[in-house]
PDB file of C-alpha atoms in Angstrom:
ATOM      1  CA  TYR A   1      -6.343   8.754  -9.392  1.00  0.00           C
ATOM      2  CA  LEU A   2      -3.035   6.900  -9.168  1.00  0.00           C
ATOM      3  CA  MET A   3      -3.245   5.722 -12.773  1.00  0.00           C
ATOM      4  CA  ASP A   4      -4.178   9.220 -13.990  1.00  0.00           C
ATOM      5  CA  CYS A   5      -1.167  10.723 -12.219  1.00  0.00           C
ATOM      6  CA  LEU A   6       1.149   8.086 -13.695  1.00  0.00           C
ATOM      7  CA  ALA A   7      -0.319   8.634 -17.167  1.00  0.00           C
ATOM      8  CA  ASN A   8      -0.051  12.433 -17.138  1.00  0.00           C
ATOM      9  CA  GLY A   9       3.462  12.476 -15.686  1.00  0.00           C
ATOM     10  CA  SER A  10       2.665  14.214 -12.397  1.00  0.00           C
ATOM     11  CA  LEU A  11       3.739  10.988 -10.659  1.00  0.00           C
ATOM     12  CA  SER A  12       6.635   8.969 -11.997  1.00  0.00           C
ATOM     13  CA  THR A  13       7.307   6.382  -9.302  1.00  0.00           C
ATOM     14  CA  THR A  14       5.315   4.051  -7.084  1.00  0.00           C
ATOM     15  CA  ALA A  15       6.776   2.116  -4.195  1.00  0.00           C
ATOM     16  CA  SER A  16       5.834   0.235  -1.087  1.00  0.00           C
ATOM     17  CA  ASP A  17       7.411  -0.597   2.202  1.00  0.00           C
ATOM     18  CA  HIS A  18       7.065  -3.946   3.901  1.00  0.00           C
ATOM     19  CA  CYS A  19       7.252  -4.135   7.660  1.00  0.00           C
ATOM     20  CA  THR A  20       6.112  -7.055   9.756  1.00  0.00           C
ATOM     21  CA  PHE A  21       4.455  -6.686  13.139  1.00  0.00           C
ATOM     22  CA  ASN A  22       4.334  -9.150  15.994  1.00  0.00           C
ATOM     23  CA  GLY A  23       1.173 -10.114  17.868  1.00  0.00           C
ATOM     24  CA  ASN A  24       1.680  -7.528  20.611  1.00  0.00           C
ATOM     25  CA  GLN A  25       2.094  -4.732  18.088  1.00  0.00           C
ATOM     26  CA  LYS A  26      -1.009  -5.800  16.161  1.00  0.00           C
ATOM     27  CA  ALA A  27      -3.017  -5.969  19.400  1.00  0.00           C
ATOM     28  CA  LEU A  28      -2.413  -2.249  20.005  1.00  0.00           C
ATOM     29  CA  GLY A  29      -5.389  -1.484  17.768  1.00  0.00           C
ATOM     30  CA  LYS A  30      -7.799  -3.913  19.415  1.00  0.00           C
ATOM     31  CA  ASP A  31      -9.746  -1.231  21.260  1.00  0.00           C
ATOM     32  CA  ASP A  32      -8.671   1.817  19.257  1.00  0.00           C
ATOM     33  CA  PHE A  33      -8.172   1.507  15.500  1.00  0.00           C
ATOM     34  CA  ARG A  34      -6.007   4.658  15.519  1.00  0.00           C
ATOM     35  CA  LYS A  35      -3.311   2.617  17.262  1.00  0.00           C
ATOM     36  CA  ILE A  36      -3.140  -0.074  14.553  1.00  0.00           C
ATOM     37  CA  PRO A  37       0.386  -0.222  13.100  1.00  0.00           C
ATOM     38  CA  HIS A  38       0.653   1.253   9.619  1.00  0.00           C
ATOM     39  CA  GLY A  39       0.507  -1.120   6.671  1.00  0.00           C
ATOM     40  CA  VAL A  40      -1.901  -2.652   4.213  1.00  0.00           C
ATOM     41  CA  ASN A  41      -2.567  -6.273   3.306  1.00  0.00           C
ATOM     42  CA  GLY A  42      -2.123  -6.961  -0.378  1.00  0.00           C
ATOM     43  CA  ILE A  43       0.492  -4.305  -1.009  1.00  0.00           C
ATOM     44  CA  GLU A  44       2.613  -6.958  -2.694  1.00  0.00           C
ATOM     45  CA  ASP A  45       0.072  -6.933  -5.553  1.00  0.00           C
ATOM     46  CA  ARG A  46       0.585  -3.264  -6.411  1.00  0.00           C
ATOM     47  CA  LEU A  47       3.119  -3.748  -9.216  1.00  0.00           C
ATOM     48  CA  SER A  48       1.024  -6.353 -11.027  1.00  0.00           C
ATOM     49  CA  VAL A  49      -2.085  -4.147 -10.811  1.00  0.00           C
ATOM     50  CA  ILE A  50      -0.223  -1.091 -12.105  1.00  0.00           C
ATOM     51  CA  TRP A  51       1.256  -3.157 -14.946  1.00  0.00           C
ATOM     52  CA  THR A  52      -2.124  -4.647 -15.881  1.00  0.00           C
ATOM     53  CA  LYS A  53      -4.009  -1.338 -15.737  1.00  0.00           C
ATOM     54  CA  GLY A  54      -1.252   0.902 -17.052  1.00  0.00           C
ATOM     55  CA  VAL A  55       0.560  -1.153 -19.667  1.00  0.00           C
ATOM     56  CA  GLU A  56      -1.674  -3.917 -21.003  1.00  0.00           C
TER      57      GLU A  56
END
């Protein structure tokens, strides 16, 4: 879906935000996943994936 939106012009920019969390913050989601701090592992790979799939 992301690549389709970039290709058809309905989306022109992608970005990410990096925020680190300490052990206490990460532990908030131990018993309730809804309390896990926002963020995704691997987000640093987004640009290379978009380049590979969208340009090459």
